[in-house]
Coordinates of C-alpha atoms in Angstrom, one line a residue:
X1 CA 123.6 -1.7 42.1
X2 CA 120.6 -0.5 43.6
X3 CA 122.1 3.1 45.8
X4 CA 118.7 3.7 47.6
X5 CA 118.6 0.6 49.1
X6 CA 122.0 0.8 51.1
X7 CA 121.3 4.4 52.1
X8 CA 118.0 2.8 53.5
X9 CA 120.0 0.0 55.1
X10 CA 118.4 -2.9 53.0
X11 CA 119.1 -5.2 50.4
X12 CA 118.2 -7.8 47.9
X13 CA 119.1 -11.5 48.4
X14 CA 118.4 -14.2 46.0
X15 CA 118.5 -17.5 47.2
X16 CA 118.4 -21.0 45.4
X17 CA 117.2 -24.6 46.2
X18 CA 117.8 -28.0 44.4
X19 CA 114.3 -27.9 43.1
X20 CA 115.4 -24.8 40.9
X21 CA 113.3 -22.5 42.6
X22 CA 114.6 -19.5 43.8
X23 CA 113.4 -16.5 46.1
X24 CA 114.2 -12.6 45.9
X25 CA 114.0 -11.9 49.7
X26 CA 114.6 -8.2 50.7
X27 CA 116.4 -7.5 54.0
X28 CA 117.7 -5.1 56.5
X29 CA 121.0 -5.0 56.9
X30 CA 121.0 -6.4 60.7
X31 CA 118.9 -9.7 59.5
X32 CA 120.7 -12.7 60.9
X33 CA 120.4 -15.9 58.7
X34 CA 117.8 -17.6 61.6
X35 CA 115.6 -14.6 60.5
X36 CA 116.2 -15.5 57.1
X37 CA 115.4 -19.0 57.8
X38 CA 112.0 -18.2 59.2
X39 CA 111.0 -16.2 55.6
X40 CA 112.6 -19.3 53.5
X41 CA 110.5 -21.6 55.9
X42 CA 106.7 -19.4 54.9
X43 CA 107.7 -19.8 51.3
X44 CA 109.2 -23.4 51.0
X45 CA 108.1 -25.2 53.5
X46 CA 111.5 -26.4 55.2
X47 CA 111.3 -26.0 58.7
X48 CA 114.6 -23.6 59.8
X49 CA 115.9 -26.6 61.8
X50 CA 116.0 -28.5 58.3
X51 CA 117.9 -25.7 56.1
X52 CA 121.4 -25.7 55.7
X53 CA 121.8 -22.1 54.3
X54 CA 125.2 -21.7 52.0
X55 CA 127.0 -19.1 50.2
X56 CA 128.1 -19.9 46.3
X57 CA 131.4 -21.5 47.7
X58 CA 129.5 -23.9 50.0
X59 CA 130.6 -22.5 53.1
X60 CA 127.5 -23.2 55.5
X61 CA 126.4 -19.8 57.3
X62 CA 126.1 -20.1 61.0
X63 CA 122.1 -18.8 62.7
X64 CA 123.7 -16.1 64.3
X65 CA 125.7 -14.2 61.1
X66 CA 124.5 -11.1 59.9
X67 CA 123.3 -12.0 56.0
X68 CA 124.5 -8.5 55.1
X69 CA 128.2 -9.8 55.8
X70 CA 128.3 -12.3 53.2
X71 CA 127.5 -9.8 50.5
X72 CA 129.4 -9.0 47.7
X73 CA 132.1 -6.0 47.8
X74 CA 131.5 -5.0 44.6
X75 CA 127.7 -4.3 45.7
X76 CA 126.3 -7.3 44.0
X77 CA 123.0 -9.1 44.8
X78 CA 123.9 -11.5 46.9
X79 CA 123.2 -15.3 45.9
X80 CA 123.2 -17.7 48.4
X81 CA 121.4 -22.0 47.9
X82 CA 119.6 -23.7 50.5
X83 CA 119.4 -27.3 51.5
X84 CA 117.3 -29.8 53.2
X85 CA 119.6 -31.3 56.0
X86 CA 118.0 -33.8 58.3
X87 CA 120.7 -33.8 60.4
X88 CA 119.0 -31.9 63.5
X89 CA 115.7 -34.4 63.5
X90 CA 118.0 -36.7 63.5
X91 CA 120.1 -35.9 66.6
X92 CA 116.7 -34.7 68.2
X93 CA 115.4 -38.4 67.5
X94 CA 118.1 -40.4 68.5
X95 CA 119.3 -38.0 71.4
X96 CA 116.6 -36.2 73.1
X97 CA 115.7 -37.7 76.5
X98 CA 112.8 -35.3 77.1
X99 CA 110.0 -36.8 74.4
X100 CA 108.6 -32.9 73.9
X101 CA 112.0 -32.6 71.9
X102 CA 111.3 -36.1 70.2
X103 CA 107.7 -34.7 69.5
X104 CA 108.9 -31.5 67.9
X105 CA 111.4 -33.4 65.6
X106 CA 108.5 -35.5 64.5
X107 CA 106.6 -32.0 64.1
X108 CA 109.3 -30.4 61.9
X109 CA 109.6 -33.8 59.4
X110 CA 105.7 -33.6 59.0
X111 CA 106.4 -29.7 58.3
X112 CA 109.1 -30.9 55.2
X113 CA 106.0 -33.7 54.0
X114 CA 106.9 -35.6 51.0
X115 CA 110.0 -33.8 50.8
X116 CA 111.6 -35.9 53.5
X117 CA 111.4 -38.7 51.3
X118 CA 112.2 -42.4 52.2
X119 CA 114.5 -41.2 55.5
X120 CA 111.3 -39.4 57.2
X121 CA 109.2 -42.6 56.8
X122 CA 111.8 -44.5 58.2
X123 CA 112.5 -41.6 61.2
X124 CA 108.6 -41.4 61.3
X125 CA 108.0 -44.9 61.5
X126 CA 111.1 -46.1 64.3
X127 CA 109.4 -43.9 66.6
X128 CA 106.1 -45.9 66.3
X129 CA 108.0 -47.9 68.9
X130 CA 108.4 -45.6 71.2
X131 CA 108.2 -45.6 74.9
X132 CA 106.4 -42.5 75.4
X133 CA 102.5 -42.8 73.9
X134 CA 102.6 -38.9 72.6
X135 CA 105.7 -39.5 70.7
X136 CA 104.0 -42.6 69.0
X137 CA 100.9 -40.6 68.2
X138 CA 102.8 -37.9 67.0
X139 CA 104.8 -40.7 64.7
X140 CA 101.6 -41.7 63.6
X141 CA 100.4 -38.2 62.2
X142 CA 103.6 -37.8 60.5
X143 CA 103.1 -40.6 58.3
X144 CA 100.3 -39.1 56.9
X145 CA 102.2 -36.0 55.9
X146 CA 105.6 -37.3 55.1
X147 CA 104.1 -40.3 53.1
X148 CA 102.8 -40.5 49.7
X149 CA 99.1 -41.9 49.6
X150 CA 99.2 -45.4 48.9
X151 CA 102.6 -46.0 50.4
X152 CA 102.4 -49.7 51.2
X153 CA 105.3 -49.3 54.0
X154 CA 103.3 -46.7 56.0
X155 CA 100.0 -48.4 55.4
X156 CA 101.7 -51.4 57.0
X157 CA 103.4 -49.1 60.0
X158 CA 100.2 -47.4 60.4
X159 CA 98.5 -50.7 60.6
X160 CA 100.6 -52.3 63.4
X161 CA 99.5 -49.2 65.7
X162 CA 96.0 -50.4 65.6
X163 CA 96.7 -53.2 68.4
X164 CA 98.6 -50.0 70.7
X165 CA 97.8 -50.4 74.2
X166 CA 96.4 -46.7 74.2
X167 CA 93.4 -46.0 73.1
X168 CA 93.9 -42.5 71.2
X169 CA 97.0 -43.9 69.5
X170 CA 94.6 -47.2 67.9
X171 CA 92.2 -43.9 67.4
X172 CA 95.0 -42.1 65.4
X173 CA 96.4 -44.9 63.4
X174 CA 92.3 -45.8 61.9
X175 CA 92.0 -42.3 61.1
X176 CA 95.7 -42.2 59.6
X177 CA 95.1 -44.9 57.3
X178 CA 92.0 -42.7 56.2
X179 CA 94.4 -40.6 55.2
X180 CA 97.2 -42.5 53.7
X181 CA 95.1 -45.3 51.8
X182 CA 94.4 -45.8 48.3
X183 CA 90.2 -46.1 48.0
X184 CA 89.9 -49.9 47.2
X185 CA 92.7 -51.1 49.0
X186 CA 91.8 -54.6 50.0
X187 CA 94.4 -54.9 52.7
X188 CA 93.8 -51.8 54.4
X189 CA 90.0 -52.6 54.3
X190 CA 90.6 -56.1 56.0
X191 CA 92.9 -53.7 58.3
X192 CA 90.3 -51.7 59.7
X193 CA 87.3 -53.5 59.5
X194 CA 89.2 -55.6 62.1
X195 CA 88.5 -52.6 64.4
X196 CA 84.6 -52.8 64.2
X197 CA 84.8 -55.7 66.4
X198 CA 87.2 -53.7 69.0
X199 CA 86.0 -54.2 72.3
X200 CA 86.7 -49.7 72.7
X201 CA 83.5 -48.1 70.7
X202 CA 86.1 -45.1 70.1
X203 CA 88.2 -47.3 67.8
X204 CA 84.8 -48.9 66.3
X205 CA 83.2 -45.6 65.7
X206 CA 86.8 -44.5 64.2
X207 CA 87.0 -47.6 62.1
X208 CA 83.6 -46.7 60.7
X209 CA 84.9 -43.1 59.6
X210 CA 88.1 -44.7 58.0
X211 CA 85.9 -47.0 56.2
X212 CA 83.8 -44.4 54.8
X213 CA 87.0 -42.9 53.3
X214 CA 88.8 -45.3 52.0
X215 CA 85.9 -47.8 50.3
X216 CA 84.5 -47.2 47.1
X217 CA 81.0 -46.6 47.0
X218 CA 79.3 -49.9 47.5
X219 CA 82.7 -51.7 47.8
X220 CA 82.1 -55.9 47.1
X221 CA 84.8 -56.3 49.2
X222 CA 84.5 -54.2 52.0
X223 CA 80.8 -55.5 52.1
X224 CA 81.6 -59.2 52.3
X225 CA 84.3 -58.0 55.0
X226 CA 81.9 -56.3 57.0
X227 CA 79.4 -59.5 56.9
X228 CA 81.4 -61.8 58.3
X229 CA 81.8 -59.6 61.2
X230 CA 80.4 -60.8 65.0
X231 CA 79.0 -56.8 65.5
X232 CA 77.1 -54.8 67.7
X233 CA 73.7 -53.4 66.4
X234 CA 74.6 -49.5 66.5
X235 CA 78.6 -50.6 65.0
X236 CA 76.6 -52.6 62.3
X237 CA 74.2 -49.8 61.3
X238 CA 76.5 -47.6 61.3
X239 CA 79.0 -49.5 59.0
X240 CA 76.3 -50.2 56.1
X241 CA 75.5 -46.7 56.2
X242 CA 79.0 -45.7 55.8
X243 CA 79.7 -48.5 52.7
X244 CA 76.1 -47.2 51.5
X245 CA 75.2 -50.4 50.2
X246 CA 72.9 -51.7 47.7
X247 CA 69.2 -52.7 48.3
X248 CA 70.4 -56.4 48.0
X249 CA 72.2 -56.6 51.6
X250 CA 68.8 -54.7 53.5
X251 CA 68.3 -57.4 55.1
X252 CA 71.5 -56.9 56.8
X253 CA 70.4 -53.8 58.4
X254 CA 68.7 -56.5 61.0

């Protein structure tokens, strides 16, 4: 038992996730667990609306309760675990008539990334459909964090956005797929070279960009794609020079 620190009006908390990872936080005595939270939230990565924070007998501490009243009589470290709980974004999602609150649900599952496992794709990617466009594109961004690269389920979410009747959302789900794709892939390549011939040169140049990312150098495939394309002059010089071809197809550059 450390004396100095009560006389000083702070202690030592340890607290423990499921990872195995644990953090020695030290506190003043008047911290509330929502201030807690916020430190947990800098060192993990859990948004606070995502922790669940408990004491060893699973008894979930409330946002408002002062840490320092769950401590130990004998004078103890105190030793509490925290959880991810989705259950907030999920009310938020499913609830929330303003779309701001849908938005900032989306926000906190692309806070947790990968850590929200197969549930935030599938929160992420329901909200592709919905009414509001900003909530879409903000669905559309937290793909990219919440999803492992390569994920065929968001590369096919992502992809269905491309037809979206707004312009920055078809912008969005090009650069997305950037993001999210596997270099190679021939689907996604087939995906976005689609968008060269997009009648919006924002999505064409965008497609360009996504193409330079997620081709290999001098990609067969996306090469052949690309010819068979009906394209512009500037889209057309601009999509050899992000493939950086071979000598071979210079007569392409026409």
């Amino acid at each position: 038992l450390d004396f100095s620190l009560l006389f000083s009006g702070m202690l030592d908390v340890v607290v423990h996730n499921l990872h195995g990872d644990q953090a020695q936080i030290r506190i003043h005595s008047q911290t509330t667990v929502a201030d807690l939270k916020e430190q947990l939230a800098e060192r993990w990565h859990v948004p606070p609306s995502c922790q669940r924070v408990i004491t060893r007998g699973s008894a979930i501490l409330g946002d408002v309760d002062k840490v320092s009243e769950f401590c130990p009589e004998d004078g103890s470290t105190l030793s509490l675990g925290m959880l991810v709980s989705l259950d907030t974004v999920i009310k938020d999602l499913n609830q929330c008539w303003d779309h701001a609150g849908r938005i900032q649900a989306l926000n906190n599952l692309a806070r947790l990334g990968v850590q929200g496992g197969e549930f935030a794709i599938s929160s992420a990617s329901a909200c592709l459909e919905d009414h509001h466009p900003d909530v879409r594109r903000a669905a559309v961004n937290t793909l990219t964090a919440v999803a492992p690269k390569g994920d065929n389920r968001a590369i096919l979410e992502v992809s269905a956005r491309l037809e979206d009747q707004h312009g920055h959302i078809r912008r969005a789900a090009v650069e997305a797929l950037a993001a999210i794709v596997e270099r190679g892939d021939e689907a996604a390549i087939v995906a976005v070279s689609a968008r060269l011939e997009h009648s919006d040169p924002l999505v064409r140049a965008s497609a360009v960009v996504a193409l330079s990312v997620i081709t290999k150098k001098r990609d067969p495939f996306a090469i052949a794609t690309v010819k068979e394309k009906s394209l512009d002059l500037i889209t057309k010089a601009a999509a050899w020079q992000a493939l950086e071809k071979d000598e071979d197809f210079g007569e392409e550059r026409h």
